[in-house]
Amino acid sequence: TMSLREHALSLFRGAVGTVRPAPMLKRAVKLQGDGCPQLLVKGQAFPVKRDLYLVGFGKAVLGMAAAAEEILGDHLTRGIINVPLGIQESLQRAGMQEMLLKPHSKIQVIEGAKNNLPDAEALKGAAAIQELAEGLTADDLLLVLISGRGGSALLPAPIPPILLEEKEKLTKMLASRGAAIQELNIVRKTLSVLKGGGLAQLAYPARVVSLILSDVIGDPLDIIASGPTAASSHSVQDCLQILTKYNLLHNLPKSVETVLSSSPTKPTSPESYSHVSNIILGSNTLALDTAKRQAEGLGYTALVLSAAIQGEVGRVATLYCQLIQLACLGFAGFREGSLSDEVRGNLLQLAAELHIPRLDLDKFIQALRGLGPERPVCILAGGETTVQLQGSGKGGRNQELALRVGLGLHRAQATGASSARGRCEIIFFSGGTDGQDGPTEAAGAFCSPGLVAEALQEGLDVEAFLRNNDSYTFFNQFQGGHHLLVTGLTGTNVMDIQAILIRAM
């Protein structure tokens, strides 16, 4: 029989495979008919009356464009994509030919945004995309490929007379004063030609079809890559409020003042977007659905907790430890009783603190309580946690989460909080779907209470590794790094995936 670790690995690979750009596009997009061809996207039909153009920006867009060009063939007139600096070389080195454009492609590739910051190259690419969009007619169709990760930095086009340096300086000042990413994006969008629906407006009257790979919790269209083809739900008033809140209204560059004073006060109405269709092709939810089907195929009872797990990594680890305790109590036949009531109370309080959207924890707990030891259980979740850096070690949020869950379960066993738990074999796994976790070559890690017990017996101070944010060093030096997940670049990104596998012993 396969080990739990092998099962977890196979679920992660399956989930990532579903949202890889080429297979994802080929499943969703078809071109039909020769006389009057139609572009079919997830069952929606868009007639190709005259010319078909393509633009794109973001980390995974190169692979999306390569697949799109294959599907569109001679119908594609011309394309321009903005991708991160060095990505073609990285993919070439990794032997990922399917992610690269063929020689003599009709799509021009511009690389920019070094270190995910807007720069002169990204600006040049954005200007080329703007020019293409402005030249379209009512009979043209514009296919827009958007990959959330890096999409915003690769489409910088400040409204004149604002210079890129001025916009960047303002963004940095806001960030240094503690502005949240949502607030930064509202300000960026207000000062940008293409963001906040600007690209779609410039392409009017052409038909605009956006294919989106989401890396944002809840898949909000106006937030992914700052929403270049989605109606913005924010106005210039929102931008002014944020600048006031962080005390920046009175030392703005002249150019920014000029733009803000002449900006329309109301957001563009949704009717102005009737020529646009925004279609999410890949997301964390889609990846989890695939993993769930696969787990069921392996004989597990599979439950998806949420695709929107967020919050500080320590709190999220506690949430998972409590869930695992509840599942093991259920296995041992503790259906009700004071212990499971206490765990349930803790869980509900934690979930409320973490503000996980659309999480029906009560319903989930009911499902857990109904499980018996006959079949192993697989709990799946996804999203993106945050780490408060305190140490100078090496690791990423996924490896730290895995180690924290392993340690939490070991402690619960040691305090006898769950004598019933001795009858459960447990493995917890967390991995980044882009194949990278923090500054390491690992995508994530596997951990179990047994692994932590063994490390402690060998004299390793697990808590010290965590205090130093050094989870990678822990996993790498223990058991020869066997518990690290190393996949290499995947060419996609829909945030992180977690799996908890439990079976009765």
Short mmCIF file of C-alpha atoms in Angstrom, two decimals, residues 17-474:
data_model
loop_
_atom_site.label_atom_id
_atom_site.label_comp_id
_atom_site.label_asym_id
_atom_site.label_seq_id
_atom_site.Cartn_x
_atom_site.Cartn_y
_atom_site.Cartn_z
CA GLY A 17 -1.69 19.70 -13.08
CA THR A 18 -5.28 20.97 -13.44
CA VAL A 19 -4.20 24.62 -13.32
CA ARG A 20 -1.10 24.35 -15.48
CA PRO A 21 -1.56 26.90 -18.27
CA ALA A 22 -1.54 24.59 -21.31
CA PRO A 23 -3.95 21.84 -20.17
CA MET A 24 -6.16 24.44 -18.48
CA LEU A 25 -6.49 26.48 -21.67
CA LYS A 26 -6.93 23.46 -23.92
CA ARG A 27 -9.81 22.17 -21.78
CA ALA A 28 -11.61 25.51 -21.74
CA VAL A 29 -10.93 27.11 -25.13
CA LYS A 30 -11.79 25.84 -28.63
CA LEU A 31 -11.95 27.44 -32.06
CA GLN A 32 -14.83 26.15 -34.16
CA GLY A 33 -15.81 26.41 -37.81
CA ASP A 34 -13.94 27.87 -40.78
CA GLY A 35 -16.43 30.04 -42.69
CA CYS A 36 -17.45 32.19 -39.76
CA PRO A 37 -15.29 30.87 -36.93
CA GLN A 38 -16.31 31.06 -33.28
CA LEU A 39 -14.17 31.15 -30.19
CA LEU A 40 -15.71 28.87 -27.56
CA VAL A 41 -14.73 29.48 -23.95
CA LYS A 42 -16.32 27.18 -21.33
CA GLY A 43 -19.40 26.89 -23.52
CA GLN A 44 -19.73 30.63 -24.32
CA ALA A 45 -19.43 31.47 -28.04
CA PHE A 46 -17.73 34.58 -29.42
CA PRO A 47 -17.85 35.09 -33.21
CA VAL A 48 -14.53 35.97 -34.85
CA LYS A 49 -15.80 38.49 -37.40
CA ARG A 50 -12.51 39.97 -38.52
CA ASP A 51 -9.17 39.97 -36.70
CA LEU A 52 -8.28 38.23 -33.48
CA TYR A 53 -5.65 39.87 -31.26
CA LEU A 54 -4.04 38.71 -28.01
CA VAL A 55 -2.44 40.56 -25.10
CA GLY A 56 -1.35 39.25 -21.72
CA PHE A 57 0.62 39.99 -18.55
CA GLY A 58 1.75 38.05 -15.50
CA LYS A 59 3.92 35.17 -14.38
CA ALA A 60 1.99 32.28 -15.99
CA VAL A 61 1.05 34.12 -19.19
CA LEU A 62 3.86 32.74 -21.35
CA GLY A 63 2.50 29.20 -21.01
CA MET A 64 -1.06 30.45 -21.53
CA ALA A 65 -0.03 32.31 -24.70
CA ALA A 66 1.82 29.28 -26.12
CA ALA A 67 -1.33 27.14 -25.70
CA ALA A 68 -3.60 29.93 -27.03
CA GLU A 69 -1.51 30.35 -30.18
CA GLU A 70 -1.72 26.61 -30.80
CA ILE A 71 -5.53 26.71 -30.48
CA LEU A 72 -6.03 29.89 -32.54
CA GLY A 73 -3.62 29.02 -35.35
CA ASP A 74 -3.89 31.31 -38.40
CA HIS A 75 -6.84 33.19 -36.93
CA LEU A 76 -4.47 35.05 -34.60
CA THR A 77 -3.41 38.31 -36.22
CA ARG A 78 -0.95 39.57 -33.62
CA GLY A 79 -0.16 39.46 -29.91
CA ILE A 80 1.90 41.20 -27.22
CA ILE A 81 2.63 39.77 -23.77
CA ASN A 82 4.44 41.26 -20.79
CA VAL A 83 6.19 38.62 -18.68
CA PRO A 84 8.69 38.64 -15.78
CA LEU A 85 12.36 39.24 -16.55
CA GLY A 86 14.31 36.04 -17.27
CA ILE A 87 11.29 33.75 -17.41
CA GLN A 88 11.97 32.40 -20.92
CA GLU A 89 15.48 31.41 -19.92
CA SER A 90 14.26 29.78 -16.67
CA LEU A 91 11.66 27.70 -18.52
CA GLN A 92 14.20 26.75 -21.19
CA ARG A 93 16.63 25.60 -18.50
CA ALA A 94 13.88 23.63 -16.75
CA GLY A 95 13.13 21.88 -20.05
CA MET A 96 9.55 23.20 -20.10
CA GLN A 97 9.31 23.64 -23.87
CA GLU A 98 5.51 23.47 -23.84
CA MET A 99 5.49 26.79 -21.94
CA LEU A 100 7.50 28.60 -24.63
CA LEU A 101 6.33 30.17 -27.87
CA LYS A 102 7.33 28.46 -31.12
CA PRO A 103 9.86 30.16 -33.44
CA HIS A 104 8.15 32.66 -35.82
CA SER A 105 5.34 33.19 -33.31
CA LYS A 106 2.95 36.09 -34.00
CA ILE A 107 3.19 37.01 -30.33
CA GLN A 108 5.79 39.54 -29.24
CA VAL A 109 7.28 38.89 -25.78
CA ILE A 110 8.46 41.76 -23.59
CA GLU A 111 10.25 40.87 -20.34
CA GLY A 112 10.26 43.36 -17.47
CA ALA A 113 9.36 44.08 -13.84
CA LYS A 114 12.60 42.85 -12.28
CA ASN A 115 11.95 41.64 -8.70
CA ASN A 116 8.23 42.14 -9.38
CA LEU A 117 8.61 45.93 -9.45
CA PRO A 118 7.39 48.08 -12.37
CA ASP A 119 10.32 49.33 -14.47
CA ALA A 120 11.11 50.91 -17.85
CA GLU A 121 10.72 47.59 -19.71
CA ALA A 122 7.34 46.88 -18.14
CA LEU A 123 6.30 50.43 -19.04
CA LYS A 124 7.37 49.85 -22.65
CA GLY A 125 5.31 46.64 -22.81
CA ALA A 126 2.27 48.36 -21.27
CA ALA A 127 2.54 51.16 -23.86
CA ALA A 128 2.63 48.60 -26.70
CA ILE A 129 -0.46 46.84 -25.27
CA GLN A 130 -2.23 50.20 -24.91
CA GLU A 131 -1.48 51.12 -28.53
CA LEU A 132 -2.77 47.77 -29.79
CA ALA A 133 -6.01 48.11 -27.77
CA GLU A 134 -6.65 51.67 -28.96
CA GLY A 135 -6.43 50.64 -32.61
CA LEU A 136 -9.19 48.00 -32.53
CA THR A 137 -12.56 48.19 -34.33
CA ALA A 138 -16.04 46.82 -33.56
CA ASP A 139 -15.33 43.73 -35.71
CA ASP A 140 -12.15 42.77 -33.84
CA LEU A 141 -11.85 40.38 -30.92
CA LEU A 142 -9.25 40.95 -28.19
CA LEU A 143 -8.25 37.94 -26.09
CA VAL A 144 -6.68 39.08 -22.80
CA LEU A 145 -4.63 36.57 -20.76
CA ILE A 146 -4.26 37.56 -17.11
CA SER A 147 -2.19 35.79 -14.48
CA GLY A 148 -2.66 37.37 -11.07
CA ARG A 149 0.88 36.86 -9.80
CA GLY A 150 3.03 39.69 -11.19
CA GLY A 151 0.21 40.92 -13.46
CA SER A 152 -0.05 44.30 -11.78
CA ALA A 153 3.69 45.11 -11.87
CA LEU A 154 3.80 44.16 -15.56
CA LEU A 155 1.14 46.63 -16.63
CA PRO A 156 2.30 50.03 -15.35
CA ALA A 157 0.92 53.00 -17.31
CA PRO A 158 0.49 56.03 -15.06
CA ILE A 159 -1.97 58.66 -16.32
CA PRO A 160 0.11 61.53 -17.81
CA PRO A 161 1.69 63.74 -16.53
CA ILE A 162 2.46 61.29 -13.67
CA LEU A 163 5.84 59.60 -14.06
CA LEU A 164 6.40 55.96 -13.10
CA GLU A 165 8.95 57.04 -10.44
CA GLU A 166 6.38 59.37 -8.84
CA LYS A 167 3.71 56.67 -8.71
CA GLU A 168 6.22 54.17 -7.28
CA LYS A 169 7.40 56.62 -4.64
CA LEU A 170 3.82 57.26 -3.55
CA THR A 171 3.10 53.50 -3.38
CA LYS A 172 6.26 52.97 -1.27
CA MET A 173 5.30 55.79 1.11
CA LEU A 174 1.84 54.27 1.58
CA ALA A 175 3.33 50.82 2.18
CA SER A 176 5.82 52.17 4.71
CA ARG A 177 2.92 53.74 6.64
CA GLY A 178 1.18 50.39 6.88
CA ALA A 179 -1.34 50.55 4.01
CA ALA A 180 -2.89 47.19 3.18
CA ILE A 181 -2.42 45.64 -0.28
CA GLN A 182 -6.09 46.40 -1.11
CA GLU A 183 -5.50 50.08 -0.31
CA LEU A 184 -2.32 50.19 -2.40
CA ASN A 185 -4.21 48.67 -5.33
CA ILE A 186 -7.03 51.25 -5.09
CA VAL A 187 -4.49 54.09 -5.29
CA ARG A 188 -2.57 52.40 -8.14
CA LYS A 189 -5.76 51.81 -10.12
CA THR A 190 -6.90 55.43 -9.74
CA LEU A 191 -3.60 56.71 -11.15
CA SER A 192 -3.36 54.17 -13.96
CA VAL A 193 -4.45 54.19 -17.61
CA LEU A 194 -4.92 50.41 -17.93
CA LYS A 195 -5.85 49.14 -14.46
CA GLY A 196 -9.32 49.31 -12.93
CA GLY A 197 -11.02 48.50 -16.23
CA GLY A 198 -8.92 50.93 -18.28
CA LEU A 199 -7.70 48.34 -20.79
CA ALA A 200 -11.27 47.20 -21.55
CA GLN A 201 -12.38 50.82 -22.03
CA LEU A 202 -9.54 51.54 -24.46
CA ALA A 203 -10.33 48.42 -26.52
CA TYR A 204 -13.97 49.51 -27.02
CA PRO A 205 -15.80 48.88 -29.41
CA ALA A 206 -13.91 45.58 -29.93
CA ARG A 207 -15.19 42.45 -28.16
CA VAL A 208 -12.94 41.72 -25.13
CA VAL A 209 -12.61 38.20 -23.70
CA SER A 210 -10.40 37.86 -20.62
CA LEU A 211 -9.08 34.48 -19.50
CA ILE A 212 -7.94 34.70 -15.90
CA LEU A 213 -5.71 32.59 -13.63
CA SER A 214 -6.56 33.79 -10.11
CA ASP A 215 -4.08 34.06 -7.26
CA VAL A 216 -6.37 36.06 -4.97
CA ILE A 217 -8.66 34.72 -2.23
CA GLY A 218 -12.27 34.71 -3.44
CA ASP A 219 -11.28 35.48 -7.08
CA PRO A 220 -12.44 39.15 -7.11
CA LEU A 221 -12.21 40.30 -10.76
CA ASP A 222 -11.39 43.92 -9.93
CA ILE A 223 -8.49 42.92 -7.65
CA ILE A 224 -6.68 40.21 -9.70
CA ALA A 225 -3.77 42.03 -11.43
CA SER A 226 -5.62 45.28 -10.46
CA GLY A 227 -8.57 44.41 -12.72
CA PRO A 228 -7.61 45.80 -16.17
CA THR A 229 -10.77 44.42 -17.80
CA ALA A 230 -13.20 44.59 -14.85
CA ALA A 231 -15.40 47.45 -13.71
CA SER A 232 -13.71 49.02 -10.70
CA SER A 233 -15.83 49.21 -7.60
CA HIS A 234 -13.80 52.20 -6.39
CA SER A 235 -13.87 55.89 -7.20
CA VAL A 236 -11.45 58.77 -6.87
CA GLN A 237 -13.12 59.49 -3.47
CA ASP A 238 -11.82 56.14 -2.16
CA CYS A 239 -8.33 57.05 -3.30
CA LEU A 240 -8.50 60.46 -1.60
CA GLN A 241 -9.76 58.82 1.61
CA ILE A 242 -6.76 56.48 1.68
CA LEU A 243 -4.30 59.32 1.05
CA THR A 244 -5.96 61.29 3.88
CA LYS A 245 -5.90 58.30 6.23
CA TYR A 246 -2.10 57.96 5.82
CA ASN A 247 -1.54 61.71 5.98
CA LEU A 248 -0.22 62.02 2.42
CA LEU A 249 -2.79 64.34 0.87
CA HIS A 250 -0.69 67.46 1.40
CA ASN A 251 2.66 66.37 0.04
CA LEU A 252 1.63 64.80 -3.27
CA PRO A 253 3.62 65.41 -6.46
CA LYS A 254 2.04 68.16 -8.63
CA SER A 255 1.29 65.60 -11.37
CA VAL A 256 -0.72 63.39 -8.99
CA GLU A 257 -2.72 66.42 -7.78
CA THR A 258 -3.49 67.32 -11.42
CA VAL A 259 -4.76 63.83 -12.23
CA LEU A 260 -6.82 63.48 -9.05
CA SER A 261 -8.51 66.86 -9.52
CA SER A 262 -9.56 65.97 -13.08
CA SER A 263 -10.58 62.34 -12.45
CA PRO A 264 -14.28 61.46 -12.81
CA THR A 265 -15.86 61.30 -9.35
CA LYS A 266 -18.01 58.22 -10.05
CA PRO A 267 -16.71 54.78 -11.07
CA THR A 268 -17.55 53.79 -14.66
CA SER A 269 -20.97 52.14 -14.81
CA PRO A 270 -21.19 48.37 -15.41
CA GLU A 271 -23.10 49.08 -18.67
CA SER A 272 -19.84 50.46 -20.08
CA TYR A 273 -18.48 46.89 -19.85
CA SER A 274 -21.15 45.16 -21.96
CA HIS A 275 -18.46 44.39 -24.59
CA VAL A 276 -16.36 42.48 -22.01
CA SER A 277 -16.47 38.89 -20.74
CA ASN A 278 -14.22 37.99 -17.80
CA ILE A 279 -13.80 34.23 -17.38
CA ILE A 280 -11.84 32.60 -14.54
CA LEU A 281 -10.08 29.55 -15.98
CA GLY A 282 -7.93 28.53 -13.04
CA SER A 283 -8.26 29.04 -9.29
CA ASN A 284 -7.54 27.43 -5.96
CA THR A 285 -11.12 26.07 -5.90
CA LEU A 286 -10.60 24.27 -9.21
CA ALA A 287 -7.32 22.73 -7.97
CA LEU A 288 -8.99 21.53 -4.73
CA ASP A 289 -11.92 19.99 -6.66
CA THR A 290 -9.44 17.90 -8.65
CA ALA A 291 -7.59 16.80 -5.48
CA LYS A 292 -10.92 15.83 -3.87
CA ARG A 293 -11.93 13.62 -6.81
CA GLN A 294 -8.49 12.02 -6.80
CA ALA A 295 -8.59 11.37 -3.03
CA GLU A 296 -11.98 9.68 -3.41
CA GLY A 297 -10.46 7.54 -6.15
CA LEU A 298 -7.79 6.45 -3.65
CA GLY A 299 -10.48 5.34 -1.20
CA TYR A 300 -10.60 8.37 1.11
CA THR A 301 -13.63 10.18 2.44
CA ALA A 302 -12.61 13.62 1.14
CA LEU A 303 -13.81 16.97 2.50
CA VAL A 304 -12.86 20.46 1.30
CA LEU A 305 -12.63 22.89 4.22
CA SER A 306 -12.11 26.16 2.29
CA ALA A 307 -10.24 27.70 -0.66
CA ALA A 308 -9.85 30.93 1.29
CA ILE A 309 -7.64 30.05 4.28
CA GLN A 310 -5.84 33.19 5.40
CA GLY A 311 -4.25 34.62 8.51
CA GLU A 312 -1.11 34.30 10.60
CA VAL A 313 0.56 30.92 10.17
CA GLY A 314 0.57 30.07 13.91
CA ARG A 315 -3.18 30.63 14.24
CA VAL A 316 -3.91 28.62 11.09
CA ALA A 317 -1.73 25.78 12.42
CA THR A 318 -3.80 25.75 15.64
CA LEU A 319 -7.00 25.56 13.56
CA TYR A 320 -5.67 22.51 11.68
CA CYS A 321 -4.47 20.80 14.89
CA GLN A 322 -7.94 21.17 16.44
CA LEU A 323 -9.62 19.84 13.28
CA ILE A 324 -7.32 16.81 13.28
CA GLN A 325 -8.08 16.18 16.97
CA LEU A 326 -11.80 16.26 16.22
CA ALA A 327 -11.42 13.85 13.29
CA CYS A 328 -9.40 11.42 15.44
CA LEU A 329 -11.92 11.60 18.26
CA GLY A 330 -14.58 10.69 15.72
CA PHE A 331 -12.46 7.74 14.57
CA ALA A 332 -12.20 6.51 18.15
CA GLY A 333 -15.97 6.63 18.53
CA PHE A 334 -16.12 9.80 20.66
CA ARG A 335 -19.17 11.17 18.87
CA GLU A 336 -20.20 13.68 21.52
CA GLY A 337 -18.94 14.56 24.96
CA SER A 338 -17.08 17.27 26.79
CA LEU A 339 -13.75 16.86 24.96
CA SER A 340 -15.19 17.15 21.46
CA ASP A 341 -17.44 20.03 22.62
CA GLU A 342 -14.40 21.88 23.92
CA VAL A 343 -12.49 21.33 20.66
CA ARG A 344 -15.54 22.46 18.67
CA GLY A 345 -15.80 25.66 20.75
CA ASN A 346 -12.10 26.43 20.22
CA LEU A 347 -12.47 25.84 16.49
CA LEU A 348 -15.42 28.19 16.06
CA GLN A 349 -13.63 30.93 17.99
CA LEU A 350 -10.46 30.54 15.91
CA ALA A 351 -12.36 30.57 12.59
CA ALA A 352 -14.12 33.78 13.65
CA GLU A 353 -10.77 35.42 14.50
CA LEU A 354 -9.23 34.40 11.16
CA HIS A 355 -12.12 35.90 9.12
CA ILE A 356 -12.09 33.10 6.58
CA PRO A 357 -14.76 34.07 4.04
CA ARG A 358 -17.68 31.69 3.36
CA LEU A 359 -16.49 29.07 5.84
CA ASP A 360 -19.38 27.04 7.26
CA LEU A 361 -17.42 25.40 10.07
CA ASP A 362 -20.45 24.01 11.88
CA LYS A 363 -21.48 22.09 8.79
CA PHE A 364 -17.91 20.87 8.34
CA ILE A 365 -17.73 19.67 11.97
CA GLN A 366 -21.01 17.77 11.48
CA ALA A 367 -19.50 16.02 8.45
CA LEU A 368 -16.37 15.14 10.46
CA ARG A 369 -18.39 13.74 13.34
CA GLY A 370 -20.23 11.42 11.02
CA LEU A 371 -17.06 9.61 9.96
CA GLY A 372 -16.04 6.21 11.22
CA PRO A 373 -12.67 4.42 11.17
CA GLU A 374 -13.62 2.19 8.19
CA ARG A 375 -12.26 4.64 5.61
CA PRO A 376 -9.29 6.98 5.77
CA VAL A 377 -10.09 10.71 5.74
CA CYS A 378 -8.63 13.46 3.58
CA ILE A 379 -9.25 17.12 4.51
CA LEU A 380 -8.27 19.61 1.80
CA ALA A 381 -7.88 23.39 1.97
CA GLY A 382 -6.18 26.24 0.17
CA GLY A 383 -5.44 29.96 0.34
CA GLU A 384 -2.47 31.95 1.58
CA THR A 385 -1.18 32.35 5.12
CA THR A 386 1.14 35.09 6.36
CA VAL A 387 4.31 34.79 8.45
CA GLN A 388 5.51 37.43 10.91
CA LEU A 389 9.27 37.27 10.37
CA GLN A 390 11.19 37.33 13.63
CA GLY A 391 14.27 35.26 12.90
CA SER A 392 16.89 35.21 10.15
CA GLY A 393 16.41 31.58 9.12
CA LYS A 394 15.39 30.11 5.80
CA GLY A 395 11.94 28.81 4.99
CA GLY A 396 8.54 29.77 3.59
CA ARG A 397 4.99 29.94 4.89
CA ASN A 398 4.17 26.37 3.77
CA GLN A 399 7.16 24.73 5.45
CA GLU A 400 6.57 26.75 8.61
CA LEU A 401 2.87 25.79 8.65
CA ALA A 402 3.72 22.09 8.24
CA LEU A 403 6.27 22.19 11.07
CA ARG A 404 3.90 24.09 13.37
CA VAL A 405 1.10 21.57 12.77
CA GLY A 406 3.48 18.64 13.41
CA LEU A 407 4.68 20.23 16.66
CA GLY A 408 1.13 21.08 17.78
CA LEU A 409 -0.02 17.49 17.25
CA HIS A 410 3.03 16.10 19.05
CA ARG A 411 2.32 18.37 22.05
CA ALA A 412 -1.33 17.33 22.18
CA GLN A 413 -0.22 13.69 22.23
CA ALA A 414 2.39 14.35 24.90
CA THR A 415 -0.11 16.07 27.24
CA GLY A 416 -2.49 13.16 26.76
CA ALA A 417 -5.09 15.59 25.42
CA SER A 418 -6.16 12.80 23.14
CA SER A 419 -5.46 9.31 24.35
CA ALA A 420 -7.70 8.23 21.48
CA ARG A 421 -5.29 9.73 19.00
CA GLY A 422 -2.74 6.97 19.36
CA ARG A 423 -4.92 4.98 16.99
CA CYS A 424 -4.57 7.46 14.13
CA GLU A 425 -1.83 7.80 11.56
CA ILE A 426 -1.66 11.44 10.45
CA ILE A 427 0.25 13.40 7.83
CA PHE A 428 -0.11 17.11 7.15
CA PHE A 429 1.08 18.70 3.95
CA SER A 430 1.26 22.29 2.64
CA GLY A 431 2.69 23.45 -0.71
CA GLY A 432 2.82 26.48 -3.01
CA THR A 433 1.30 25.74 -6.42
CA ASP A 434 3.98 27.82 -8.17
CA GLY A 435 6.64 25.37 -6.93
CA GLN A 436 8.32 27.91 -4.67
CA ASP A 437 7.93 28.52 -0.95
CA GLY A 438 9.72 31.61 0.26
CA PRO A 439 13.38 31.94 -0.74
CA THR A 440 13.92 28.15 -0.99
CA GLU A 441 13.88 25.60 -3.81
CA ALA A 442 11.17 23.67 -1.96
CA ALA A 443 7.45 24.16 -2.69
CA GLY A 444 6.44 23.03 0.81
CA ALA A 445 6.75 20.15 3.27
CA PHE A 446 5.12 17.09 4.86
CA CYS A 447 5.00 16.70 8.63
CA SER A 448 3.57 14.34 11.24
CA PRO A 449 3.61 14.17 15.05
CA GLY A 450 5.88 11.12 14.75
CA LEU A 451 8.43 13.10 12.75
CA VAL A 452 8.58 15.79 15.46
CA ALA A 453 8.91 13.15 18.21
CA GLU A 454 11.84 11.60 16.34
CA ALA A 455 13.52 14.99 15.85
CA LEU A 456 13.20 15.77 19.56
CA GLN A 457 14.70 12.37 20.45
CA GLU A 458 17.68 13.23 18.26
CA GLY A 459 18.15 16.42 20.28
CA LEU A 460 16.80 18.89 17.71
CA ASP A 461 15.09 21.94 19.23
CA VAL A 462 12.03 22.28 16.99
CA GLU A 463 10.80 25.43 18.73
CA ALA A 464 14.13 27.14 18.19
CA PHE A 465 13.87 26.45 14.44
CA LEU A 466 10.40 28.04 14.43
CA ARG A 467 11.49 31.06 16.46
CA ASN A 468 14.20 31.66 13.88
CA ASN A 469 11.77 31.12 10.92
CA ASP A 470 14.14 28.33 9.92
CA SER A 471 11.76 25.53 8.90
CA TYR A 472 13.68 24.77 5.69
CA THR A 473 16.90 24.06 7.61
CA PHE A 474 14.98 21.77 9.96
#
